[in-house]
C-alpha positions as CSV (number, residue, x, y, z in Angstrom):
1,X,-143.6,-12.9,-12.5
2,X,-144.2,-9.3,-12.4
3,X,-140.7,-8.0,-12.2
4,X,-138.3,-6.5,-14.8
5,X,-136.1,-9.9,-14.6
6,X,-134.9,-12.8,-12.0
7,X,-132.5,-11.3,-9.6
8,X,-132.0,-14.7,-7.6
9,X,-132.2,-18.2,-8.4
10,X,-131.5,-21.3,-6.1
11,X,-131.5,-24.4,-7.8
12,X,-131.9,-27.8,-5.5
13,X,-130.0,-25.9,-2.7
14,X,-129.0,-28.0,0.2
15,X,-127.0,-27.5,3.5
16,X,-125.4,-30.1,5.7
17,X,-123.6,-29.2,9.0
18,X,-121.1,-31.8,10.5
19,X,-121.6,-32.1,14.2
20,X,-120.4,-34.4,17.0
21,X,-123.5,-36.5,16.6
22,X,-122.9,-37.0,12.8
23,X,-124.1,-34.9,9.8
24,X,-127.4,-32.7,10.2
25,X,-129.2,-31.4,7.4
26,X,-130.4,-27.9,7.6
27,X,-131.7,-27.2,4.1
28,X,-132.7,-29.7,1.4
29,X,-133.9,-29.4,-2.3
30,X,-134.5,-25.3,-2.3
31,X,-135.8,-24.3,-5.5
32,X,-136.7,-20.6,-5.7
33,X,-136.7,-17.6,-8.3
34,X,-136.8,-14.2,-6.7
35,X,-137.7,-11.3,-8.9
36,X,-135.4,-8.2,-9.3
37,X,-137.1,-5.4,-7.3
38,X,-139.0,-7.8,-5.5
39,X,-139.8,-7.9,-1.8
40,X,-139.5,-11.6,-0.7
41,X,-140.1,-12.6,2.9
42,X,-139.4,-16.1,4.4
43,X,-141.3,-17.4,7.4
44,X,-141.0,-20.8,9.0
45,X,-140.8,-22.7,12.3
46,X,-137.9,-22.0,14.7
47,X,-134.7,-23.9,13.3
48,X,-136.0,-24.6,9.6
49,X,-132.8,-22.8,8.2
50,X,-134.0,-19.3,7.5
51,X,-131.1,-17.7,8.8
52,X,-128.7,-20.2,7.2
53,X,-130.5,-19.6,3.8
54,X,-129.9,-15.9,4.2
55,X,-126.0,-16.6,5.1
56,X,-125.6,-18.4,1.9
57,X,-127.1,-15.7,0.0
58,X,-124.9,-13.0,1.5
59,X,-121.8,-15.4,1.0
60,X,-121.4,-15.9,4.6
61,X,-121.9,-19.5,4.4
62,X,-121.6,-21.9,1.2
63,X,-123.9,-24.7,0.2
64,X,-123.6,-28.3,0.2
65,X,-125.5,-29.2,-2.9
66,X,-127.1,-27.3,-5.4
67,X,-126.5,-23.5,-7.0
68,X,-127.0,-20.0,-6.2
69,X,-127.3,-17.8,-9.2
70,X,-127.4,-13.8,-8.3
71,X,-128.2,-12.2,-11.7
72,X,-127.3,-8.6,-11.4
73,X,-126.5,-5.6,-13.9
74,X,-122.4,-5.0,-14.2
75,X,-121.8,-1.9,-11.8
76,X,-119.6,-0.8,-9.2
77,X,-122.5,-1.0,-6.6
78,X,-122.2,-3.7,-3.9
79,X,-123.8,-7.0,-4.6
80,X,-125.6,-7.0,-1.0
81,X,-126.1,-5.2,2.2
82,X,-127.0,-7.1,5.3
83,X,-129.4,-6.0,8.2
84,X,-129.4,-8.2,11.4
85,X,-131.7,-8.7,14.4
86,X,-128.8,-7.4,16.6
87,X,-127.9,-3.8,16.3
88,X,-124.8,-3.4,14.4
89,X,-124.0,0.2,14.6
90,X,-120.5,1.1,15.4
91,X,-120.4,2.6,18.7
92,X,-117.4,4.9,18.0
93,X,-119.1,6.8,15.1
94,X,-122.0,9.2,14.9
95,X,-125.0,8.7,13.1
96,X,-124.1,10.3,10.2
97,X,-120.7,8.4,9.8
98,X,-122.4,5.2,10.5
99,X,-124.8,5.6,7.6
100,X,-121.9,6.9,5.5
101,X,-119.5,4.2,6.5
102,X,-120.1,1.7,3.6
103,X,-119.7,4.7,1.2
104,X,-116.3,5.5,2.8
105,X,-115.3,2.0,2.2
106,X,-115.9,2.3,-1.4
107,X,-113.8,5.5,-1.9
108,X,-116.9,7.9,-2.4
109,X,-115.9,11.4,-1.8
110,X,-116.4,13.0,1.3
111,X,-119.1,15.6,0.0
112,X,-120.9,13.1,-1.9
113,X,-121.2,10.3,0.9
114,X,-122.2,12.9,3.6
115,X,-125.1,14.1,1.1
116,X,-126.1,10.6,0.4
117,X,-126.1,9.8,4.2
118,X,-128.2,13.0,4.9
119,X,-130.9,12.0,2.5
120,X,-131.3,8.7,4.3
121,X,-131.0,10.1,8.0
122,X,-134.1,12.6,6.9
123,X,-136.1,9.5,5.4
124,X,-135.7,7.8,8.7
125,X,-136.6,10.9,10.9
126,X,-133.1,11.4,12.5
127,X,-131.8,14.4,11.3
128,X,-131.7,16.0,14.7
129,X,-129.4,12.8,15.5
130,X,-127.1,13.1,12.8
131,X,-124.3,13.9,15.4
132,X,-125.4,11.8,18.2
133,X,-123.6,8.6,19.0
134,X,-125.4,5.1,19.3
135,X,-124.9,5.1,23.4
136,X,-127.4,8.3,22.9
137,X,-129.9,6.5,20.9
138,X,-132.8,4.2,21.8
139,X,-132.7,0.5,20.4
140,X,-135.5,1.4,17.6
141,X,-133.3,4.7,16.6
142,X,-130.4,2.4,16.4
143,X,-132.1,-0.3,13.9
144,X,-133.3,2.9,12.1
145,X,-129.4,3.9,11.4
146,X,-128.6,0.3,10.3
147,X,-131.7,0.3,7.8
148,X,-130.4,3.7,6.5
149,X,-126.8,2.6,6.2
150,X,-127.9,-0.5,4.2
151,X,-130.0,1.7,1.6
152,X,-127.3,4.2,1.6
153,X,-124.8,1.7,0.3
154,X,-127.1,1.3,-2.6
155,X,-126.8,-2.7,-2.9
156,X,-128.3,-4.5,-5.7
157,X,-129.8,-7.0,-3.2
158,X,-130.8,-6.2,0.5
159,X,-130.9,-8.9,3.2
160,X,-132.6,-8.5,6.2
161,X,-132.8,-11.2,9.2
162,X,-135.4,-10.3,11.4
163,X,-134.2,-6.6,11.7
164,X,-137.1,-5.6,13.7
165,X,-137.7,-8.7,16.0
166,X,-136.2,-7.0,19.1
167,X,-138.3,-3.8,19.1
168,X,-141.4,-3.2,20.9
169,X,-144.6,-3.1,18.8
170,X,-145.0,0.6,18.5
171,X,-141.4,0.9,17.1
172,X,-141.8,-2.2,15.1
173,X,-144.5,-0.4,13.0
174,X,-143.0,2.7,12.7
175,X,-139.8,1.2,11.2
176,X,-142.0,-1.2,8.9
177,X,-143.6,2.0,7.5
178,X,-140.4,3.6,7.2
179,X,-139.0,0.6,5.4
180,X,-141.8,0.5,3.1
181,X,-141.4,4.1,2.4
182,X,-137.7,3.8,1.3
183,X,-138.0,0.4,-0.6
184,X,-140.7,2.1,-2.6
185,X,-138.3,4.7,-3.8
186,X,-135.5,2.4,-4.4
187,X,-137.4,-1.0,-5.3
188,X,-134.3,-3.1,-4.2
189,X,-134.6,-6.9,-4.4
190,X,-135.0,-7.6,-0.5
191,X,-135.1,-11.0,1.1
192,X,-136.4,-10.4,4.6
193,X,-136.8,-12.9,7.4
194,X,-139.3,-12.7,10.1
195,X,-141.3,-15.0,12.7
196,X,-144.2,-12.6,12.3
197,X,-147.0,-13.3,9.7
198,X,-148.4,-9.8,10.1
199,X,-145.1,-8.3,9.3
200,X,-144.4,-10.6,6.3
201,X,-148.0,-9.4,4.8
202,X,-147.7,-5.8,5.3
203,X,-144.3,-5.8,3.3
204,X,-143.9,-8.6,1.1
205,X,-144.7,-9.2,-2.8
206,X,-144.5,-12.9,-1.9
207,X,-143.9,-15.1,1.2
208,X,-142.1,-18.3,1.4
209,X,-143.4,-20.6,3.9
210,X,-140.4,-23.1,4.9
211,X,-141.3,-26.7,6.3
212,X,-139.9,-27.8,9.8
213,X,-136.5,-29.3,9.9
214,X,-134.7,-30.0,7.4
215,X,-136.0,-26.7,5.7
216,X,-137.4,-26.8,2.4
217,X,-140.2,-25.0,0.4
218,X,-143.8,-25.6,1.9
219,X,-145.3,-23.1,-0.6
220,X,-144.9,-19.6,-1.9
221,X,-147.8,-17.3,-1.4
222,X,-148.2,-14.2,-3.7
223,X,-149.4,-11.2,-1.7
224,X,-152.0,-9.2,-3.7
225,X,-152.4,-6.3,-1.5
226,X,-152.2,-3.1,-3.4
227,X,-149.0,-0.7,-3.2
228,X,-148.1,1.8,-1.9
229,X,-149.1,0.3,1.5
230,X,-150.2,2.0,4.9
231,X,-149.8,-0.6,7.3
232,X,-152.6,0.5,9.9
233,X,-155.2,0.7,6.9
234,X,-154.1,-2.6,5.2
235,X,-154.5,-4.5,8.6
236,X,-158.2,-3.6,8.2
237,X,-158.9,-5.1,4.9
238,X,-160.8,-8.6,4.3
239,X,-158.1,-9.6,1.8
240,X,-155.2,-9.2,4.6
241,X,-157.1,-11.3,6.9
242,X,-157.9,-14.0,4.3
243,X,-154.1,-14.1,3.5
244,X,-153.4,-14.1,7.2
245,X,-155.5,-17.2,7.9
246,X,-154.3,-19.0,4.9
247,X,-150.7,-18.6,5.8
248,X,-151.0,-19.5,9.5
249,X,-153.0,-22.5,8.7
250,X,-150.0,-23.8,6.4
251,X,-147.2,-22.6,8.7
252,X,-149.1,-24.0,11.9
253,X,-149.0,-27.5,10.3
254,X,-145.2,-27.2,10.2
255,X,-144.6,-25.6,13.4
256,X,-146.4,-28.6,15.2
257,X,-144.0,-30.7,13.3
258,X,-141.1,-29.2,14.4
259,X,-142.5,-29.1,18.0
260,X,-143.0,-33.0,17.6
261,X,-139.5,-33.4,16.3
262,X,-138.1,-31.4,19.0
263,X,-139.8,-33.8,21.6
264,X,-138.7,-36.9,19.6
265,X,-134.9,-35.6,19.7
266,X,-134.9,-35.1,23.8
């Protein structure tokens, strides 16, 4: 593994939900090792448990079986920050206050936290909007603020649940490139959920393909595209197209299985 150390270990992880129709297995026998500083993406059919897995990593839910081990150096930094598909900026705070919010909660001095916030606001191209409020921003701009806030808080692990899924294609590409730019500087361990093979390819070091419900590991694909990456350029390469085709063929099988299961349940 071409990383400094292992950042996250999942061993025989499982999750069962109690429902009115009886227990439902969402995840089963998940075994993964994610490297420190790795950009690790997860794709899979709808309903395969991708978000459930991320919530367990975030500590927002608990596993029913197996172990989660987060291996981080001793520090006063937060363990993780999470970015959701839904815009999660605070409407009563300005852009600068939103980006600095996590730092304020940690007791970082005002001058320092706004200096850090300003750094990331500049990186996402919103310097002119630092004093603006969310209702004055577009959807893409609000997501930029969410990404900047996550990085400004300097977590050991960044968890992202389809953060660009609700954006139009143009804004999505812009934000993907900005995310890569920031990630290249910080090399934070990142776990990224997406429905887009293209997005996963452009961003990731490796991609986990999950099976249809109940979700488990179908395969893990190493993305041997060179870094730093220019998204427009990388899509034109033969290797990108080879990887896309291989991942789609593997994923397609699970998508069809998932649809068959949906029909059987109805």
